[in-house]
Short mmCIF file of C-alpha atoms in Angstrom, two decimals:
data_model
loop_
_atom_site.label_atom_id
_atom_site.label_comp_id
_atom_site.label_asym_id
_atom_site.label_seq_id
_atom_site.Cartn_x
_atom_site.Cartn_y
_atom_site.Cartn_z
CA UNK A 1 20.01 -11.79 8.23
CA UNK A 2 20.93 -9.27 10.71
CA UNK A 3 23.02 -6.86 8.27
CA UNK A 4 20.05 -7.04 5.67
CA UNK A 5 17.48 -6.15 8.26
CA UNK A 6 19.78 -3.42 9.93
CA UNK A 7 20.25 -2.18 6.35
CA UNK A 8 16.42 -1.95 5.63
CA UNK A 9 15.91 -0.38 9.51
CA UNK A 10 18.40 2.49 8.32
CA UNK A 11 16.56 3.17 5.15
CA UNK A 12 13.27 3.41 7.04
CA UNK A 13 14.44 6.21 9.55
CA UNK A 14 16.13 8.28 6.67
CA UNK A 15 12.09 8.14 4.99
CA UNK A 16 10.63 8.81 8.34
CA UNK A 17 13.14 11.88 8.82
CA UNK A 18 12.86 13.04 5.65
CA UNK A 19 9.23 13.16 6.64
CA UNK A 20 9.92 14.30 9.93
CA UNK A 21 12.73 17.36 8.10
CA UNK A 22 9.63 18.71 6.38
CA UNK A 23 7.95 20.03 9.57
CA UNK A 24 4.01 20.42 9.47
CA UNK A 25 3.66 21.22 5.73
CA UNK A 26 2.88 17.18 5.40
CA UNK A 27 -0.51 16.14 6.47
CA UNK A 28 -0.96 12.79 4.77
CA UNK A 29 1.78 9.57 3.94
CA UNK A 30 0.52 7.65 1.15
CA UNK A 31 2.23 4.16 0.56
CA UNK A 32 1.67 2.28 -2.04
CA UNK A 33 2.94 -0.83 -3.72
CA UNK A 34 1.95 -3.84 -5.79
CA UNK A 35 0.47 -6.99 -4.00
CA UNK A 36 2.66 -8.91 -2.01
CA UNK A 37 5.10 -5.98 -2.23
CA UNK A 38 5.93 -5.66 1.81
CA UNK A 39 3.37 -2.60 2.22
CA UNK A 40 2.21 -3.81 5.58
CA UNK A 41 5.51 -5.14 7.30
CA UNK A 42 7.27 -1.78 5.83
CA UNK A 43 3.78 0.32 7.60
CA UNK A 44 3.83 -1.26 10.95
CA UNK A 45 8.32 -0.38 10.58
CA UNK A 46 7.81 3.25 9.43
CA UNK A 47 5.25 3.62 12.16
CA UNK A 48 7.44 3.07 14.86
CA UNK A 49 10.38 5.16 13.40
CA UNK A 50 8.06 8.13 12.82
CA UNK A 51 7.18 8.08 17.02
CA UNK A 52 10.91 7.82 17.37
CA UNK A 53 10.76 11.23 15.79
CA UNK A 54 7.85 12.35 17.84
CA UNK A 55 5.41 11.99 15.15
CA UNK A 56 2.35 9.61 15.71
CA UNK A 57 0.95 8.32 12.39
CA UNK A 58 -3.29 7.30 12.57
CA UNK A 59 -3.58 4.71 9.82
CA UNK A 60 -6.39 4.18 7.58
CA UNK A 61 -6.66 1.47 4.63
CA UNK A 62 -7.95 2.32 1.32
CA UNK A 63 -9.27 -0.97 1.32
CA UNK A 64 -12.25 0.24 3.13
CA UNK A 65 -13.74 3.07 0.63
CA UNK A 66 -14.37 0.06 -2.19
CA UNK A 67 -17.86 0.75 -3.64
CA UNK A 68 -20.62 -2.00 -3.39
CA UNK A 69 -19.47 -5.11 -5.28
CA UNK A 70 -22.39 -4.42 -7.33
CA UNK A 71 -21.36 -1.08 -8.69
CA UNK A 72 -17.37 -2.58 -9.18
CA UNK A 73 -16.38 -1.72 -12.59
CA UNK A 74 -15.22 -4.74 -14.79
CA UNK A 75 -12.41 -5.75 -17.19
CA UNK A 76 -12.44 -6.74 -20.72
CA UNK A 77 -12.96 -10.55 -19.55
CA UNK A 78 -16.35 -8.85 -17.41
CA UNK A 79 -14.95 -10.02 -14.21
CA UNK A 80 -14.78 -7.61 -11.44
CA UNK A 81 -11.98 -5.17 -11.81
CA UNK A 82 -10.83 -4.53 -8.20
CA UNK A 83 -7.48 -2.60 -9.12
CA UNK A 84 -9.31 0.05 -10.99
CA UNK A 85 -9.19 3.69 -9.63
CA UNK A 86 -12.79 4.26 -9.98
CA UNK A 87 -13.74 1.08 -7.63
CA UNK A 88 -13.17 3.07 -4.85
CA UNK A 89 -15.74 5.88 -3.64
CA UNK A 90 -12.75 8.81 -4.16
CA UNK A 91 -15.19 11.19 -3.11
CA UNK A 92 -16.40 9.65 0.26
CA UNK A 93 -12.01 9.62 1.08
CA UNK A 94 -11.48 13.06 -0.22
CA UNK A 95 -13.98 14.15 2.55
CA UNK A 96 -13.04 12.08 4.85
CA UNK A 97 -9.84 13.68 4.91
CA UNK A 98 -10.68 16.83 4.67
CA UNK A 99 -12.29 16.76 7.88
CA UNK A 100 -9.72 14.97 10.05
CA UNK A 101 -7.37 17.45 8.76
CA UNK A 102 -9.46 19.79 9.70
CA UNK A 103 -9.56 18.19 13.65
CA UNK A 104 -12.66 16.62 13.31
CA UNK A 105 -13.83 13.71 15.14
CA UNK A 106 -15.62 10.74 12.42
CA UNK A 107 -16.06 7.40 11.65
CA UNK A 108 -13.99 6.43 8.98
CA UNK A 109 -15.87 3.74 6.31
CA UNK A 110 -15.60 0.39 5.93
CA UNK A 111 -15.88 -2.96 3.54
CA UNK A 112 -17.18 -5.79 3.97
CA UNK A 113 -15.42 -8.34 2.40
CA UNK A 114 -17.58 -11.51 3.12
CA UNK A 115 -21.06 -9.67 1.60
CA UNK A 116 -19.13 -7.26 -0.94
CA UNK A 117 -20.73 -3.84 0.75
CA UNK A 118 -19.61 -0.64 1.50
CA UNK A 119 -20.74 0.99 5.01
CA UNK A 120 -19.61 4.73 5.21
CA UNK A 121 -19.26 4.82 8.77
CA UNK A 122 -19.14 1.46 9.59
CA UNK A 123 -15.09 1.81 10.04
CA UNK A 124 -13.34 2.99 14.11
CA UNK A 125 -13.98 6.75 15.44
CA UNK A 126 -10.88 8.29 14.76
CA UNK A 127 -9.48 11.90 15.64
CA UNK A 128 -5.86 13.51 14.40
CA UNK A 129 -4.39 15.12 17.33
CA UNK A 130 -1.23 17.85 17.18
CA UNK A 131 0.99 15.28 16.24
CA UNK A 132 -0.80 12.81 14.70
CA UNK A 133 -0.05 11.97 10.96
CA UNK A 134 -2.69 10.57 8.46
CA UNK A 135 -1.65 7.24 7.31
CA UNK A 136 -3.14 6.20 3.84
CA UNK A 137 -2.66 2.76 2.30
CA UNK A 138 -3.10 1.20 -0.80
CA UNK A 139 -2.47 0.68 -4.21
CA UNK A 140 -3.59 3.82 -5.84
CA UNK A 141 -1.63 6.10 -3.28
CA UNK A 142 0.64 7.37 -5.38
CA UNK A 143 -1.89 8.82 -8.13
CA UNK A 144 -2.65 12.43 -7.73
CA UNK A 145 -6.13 12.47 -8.15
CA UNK A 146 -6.90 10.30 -4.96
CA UNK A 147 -6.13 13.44 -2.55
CA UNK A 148 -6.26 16.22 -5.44
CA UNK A 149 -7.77 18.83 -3.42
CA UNK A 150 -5.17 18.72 -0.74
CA UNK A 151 -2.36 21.68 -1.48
CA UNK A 152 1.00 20.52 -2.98
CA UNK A 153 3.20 19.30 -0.51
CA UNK A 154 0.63 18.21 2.12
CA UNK A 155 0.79 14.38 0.36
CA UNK A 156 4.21 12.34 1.14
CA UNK A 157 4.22 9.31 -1.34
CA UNK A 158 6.06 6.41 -0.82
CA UNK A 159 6.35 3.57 -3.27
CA UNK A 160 7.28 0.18 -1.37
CA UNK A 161 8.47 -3.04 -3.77
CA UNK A 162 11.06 -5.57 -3.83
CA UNK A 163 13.18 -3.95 -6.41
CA UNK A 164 16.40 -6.43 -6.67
CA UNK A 165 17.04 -9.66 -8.84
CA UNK A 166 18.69 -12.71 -7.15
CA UNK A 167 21.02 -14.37 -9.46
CA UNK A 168 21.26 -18.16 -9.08
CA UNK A 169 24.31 -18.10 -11.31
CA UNK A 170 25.87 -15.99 -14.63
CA UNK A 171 22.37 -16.53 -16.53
CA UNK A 172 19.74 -17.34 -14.49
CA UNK A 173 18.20 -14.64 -12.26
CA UNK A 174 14.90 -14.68 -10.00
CA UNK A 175 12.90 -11.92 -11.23
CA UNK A 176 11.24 -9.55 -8.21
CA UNK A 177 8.00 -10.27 -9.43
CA UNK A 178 8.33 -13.93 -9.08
CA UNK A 179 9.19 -13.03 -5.48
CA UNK A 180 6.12 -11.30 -5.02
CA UNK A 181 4.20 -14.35 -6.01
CA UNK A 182 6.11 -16.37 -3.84
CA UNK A 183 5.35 -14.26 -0.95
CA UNK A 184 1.42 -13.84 -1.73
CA UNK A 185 1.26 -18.09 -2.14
CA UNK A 186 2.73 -18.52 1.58
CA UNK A 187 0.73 -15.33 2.69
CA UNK A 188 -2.66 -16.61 1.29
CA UNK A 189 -2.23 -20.30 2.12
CA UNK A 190 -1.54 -19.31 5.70
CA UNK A 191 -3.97 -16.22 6.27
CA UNK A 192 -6.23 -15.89 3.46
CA UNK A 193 -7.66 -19.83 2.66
CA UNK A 194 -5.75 -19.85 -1.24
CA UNK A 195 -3.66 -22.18 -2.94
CA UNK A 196 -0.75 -22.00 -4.44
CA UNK A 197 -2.38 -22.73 -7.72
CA UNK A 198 -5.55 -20.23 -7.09
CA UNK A 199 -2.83 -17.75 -6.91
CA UNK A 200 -0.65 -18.69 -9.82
CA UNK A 201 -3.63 -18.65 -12.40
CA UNK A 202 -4.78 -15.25 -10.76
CA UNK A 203 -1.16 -13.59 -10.80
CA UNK A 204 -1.69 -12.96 -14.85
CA UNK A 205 -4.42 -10.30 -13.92
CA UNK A 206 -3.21 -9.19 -11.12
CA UNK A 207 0.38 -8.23 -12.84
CA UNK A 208 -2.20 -6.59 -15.54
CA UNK A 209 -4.00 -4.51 -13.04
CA UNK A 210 -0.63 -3.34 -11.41
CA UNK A 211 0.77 -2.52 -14.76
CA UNK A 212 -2.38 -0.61 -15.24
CA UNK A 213 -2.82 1.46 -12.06
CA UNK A 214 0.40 1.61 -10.14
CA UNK A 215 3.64 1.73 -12.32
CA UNK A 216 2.63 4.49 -13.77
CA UNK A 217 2.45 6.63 -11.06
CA UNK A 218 5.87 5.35 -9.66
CA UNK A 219 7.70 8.95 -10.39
CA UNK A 220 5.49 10.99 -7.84
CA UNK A 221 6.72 8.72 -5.04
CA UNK A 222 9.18 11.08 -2.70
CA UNK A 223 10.33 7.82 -1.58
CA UNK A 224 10.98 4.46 -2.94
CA UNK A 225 11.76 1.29 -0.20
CA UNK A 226 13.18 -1.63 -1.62
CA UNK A 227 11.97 -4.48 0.34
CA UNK A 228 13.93 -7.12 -0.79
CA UNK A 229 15.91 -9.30 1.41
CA UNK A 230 19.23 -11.59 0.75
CA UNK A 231 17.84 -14.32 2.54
CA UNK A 232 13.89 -14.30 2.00
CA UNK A 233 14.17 -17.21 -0.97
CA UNK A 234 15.15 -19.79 1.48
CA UNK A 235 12.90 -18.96 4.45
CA UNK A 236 9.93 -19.03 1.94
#
């Protein structure tokens, strides 16, 4: 347990010095990862090895720019398609940014799960100081058109996923993806009020929408984090 944590704290500070190496040219870290992928354990990790190099990262989720449920756009089965790029309000983010990079004091937006709307400033008062870092996450952060009219080199993209298949013996190997699941059924029957079998007849979709919108963006990452660990299987 120890050696595979130690070895995923040393990965961590080689991404946050590589972002640290790069001086002032980067504004923005974007992670981004499909569900159940370790985004936010990996976030609240980087954090603390980015202060360790004097940086301060202010983090904002891109959770919180979803348009009104209403105006979601919908898949082929005409259910709401929450993965897709154009249920978030891009534009509202894009200026968002802008302006704390520009040292502007605003209220960042915010959703409201429970009654599906959007409120624009409805999110905390937030302000970048000299050494703050903006801290995006979510699944479409590594697609270029979510912060396209930042210059190049301002974005740092980092693409976080359990990458590694367990073998249980010569033939039979536990597939990352099952992992995921595994993780998202304890996460949601402790935190988020689903079963186990809510999840497993949603996972089809979900694996569809990831397929869709994040994998294919994987190769303008400037870092990938493999979050898998030796032991995780038998501690879920």
């Amino acid at each position: 347990i120890r050696v595979s944590e130690g070895f995923q704290e040393k990965r961590i500070s080689r991404i946050a010095d590589d972002i640290h190496a790069r001086g002032r040219a980067v504004k923005v870290v974007c992670i981004a990862g499909p569900s159940s992928s370790g985004k936010t354990t990996f976030i609240k990790r980087l954090r603390v090895q980015l202060q360790v190099n004097g940086i301060n990262p202010v983090g904002v989720s891109l959770d919180d720019y979803y348009v009104d449920r209403d105006e979601t756009p919908r898949d082929e089965k005409g259910e709401f398609d929450y993965e897709a790029f154009d249920a978030l309000r891009v534009g509202l983010l894009q200026e968002h940014t802008e302006r704390l990079l520009k040292g502007e004091t605003l209220r960042t937006a915010h959703y409201d799960f429970a009654t599906g709307t959007s409120k624009p400033e409805g999110g905390p008062q937030i302000t970048l100081g000299e050494h703050d870092i903006l801290m995006l996450e979510g699944i479409h952060g590594l697609n270029p058109e979510l912060l396209s009219s930042l210059p190049e080199g301002s974005v740092y993209r980092v693409f976080a996923c359990p990458l590694v298949q367990l073998p249980f013996d010569r033939l039979t190997r536990v597939h990352a993806s099952d992992v995921r699941l595994l993780r998202r059924i304890v996460r949601d029957r402790h935190s988020r009020g689903a079963t186990a079998a809510m999840n497993i007849l949603r996972w089809p979709s979900v694996r569809a929408g990831e397929r869709k919108h994040i994998f294919p963006y994987q190769h303008h990452a400037d870092a990938v984090f493999d979050s898998s660990l030796i032991y995780e299987l038998s501690v879920l």
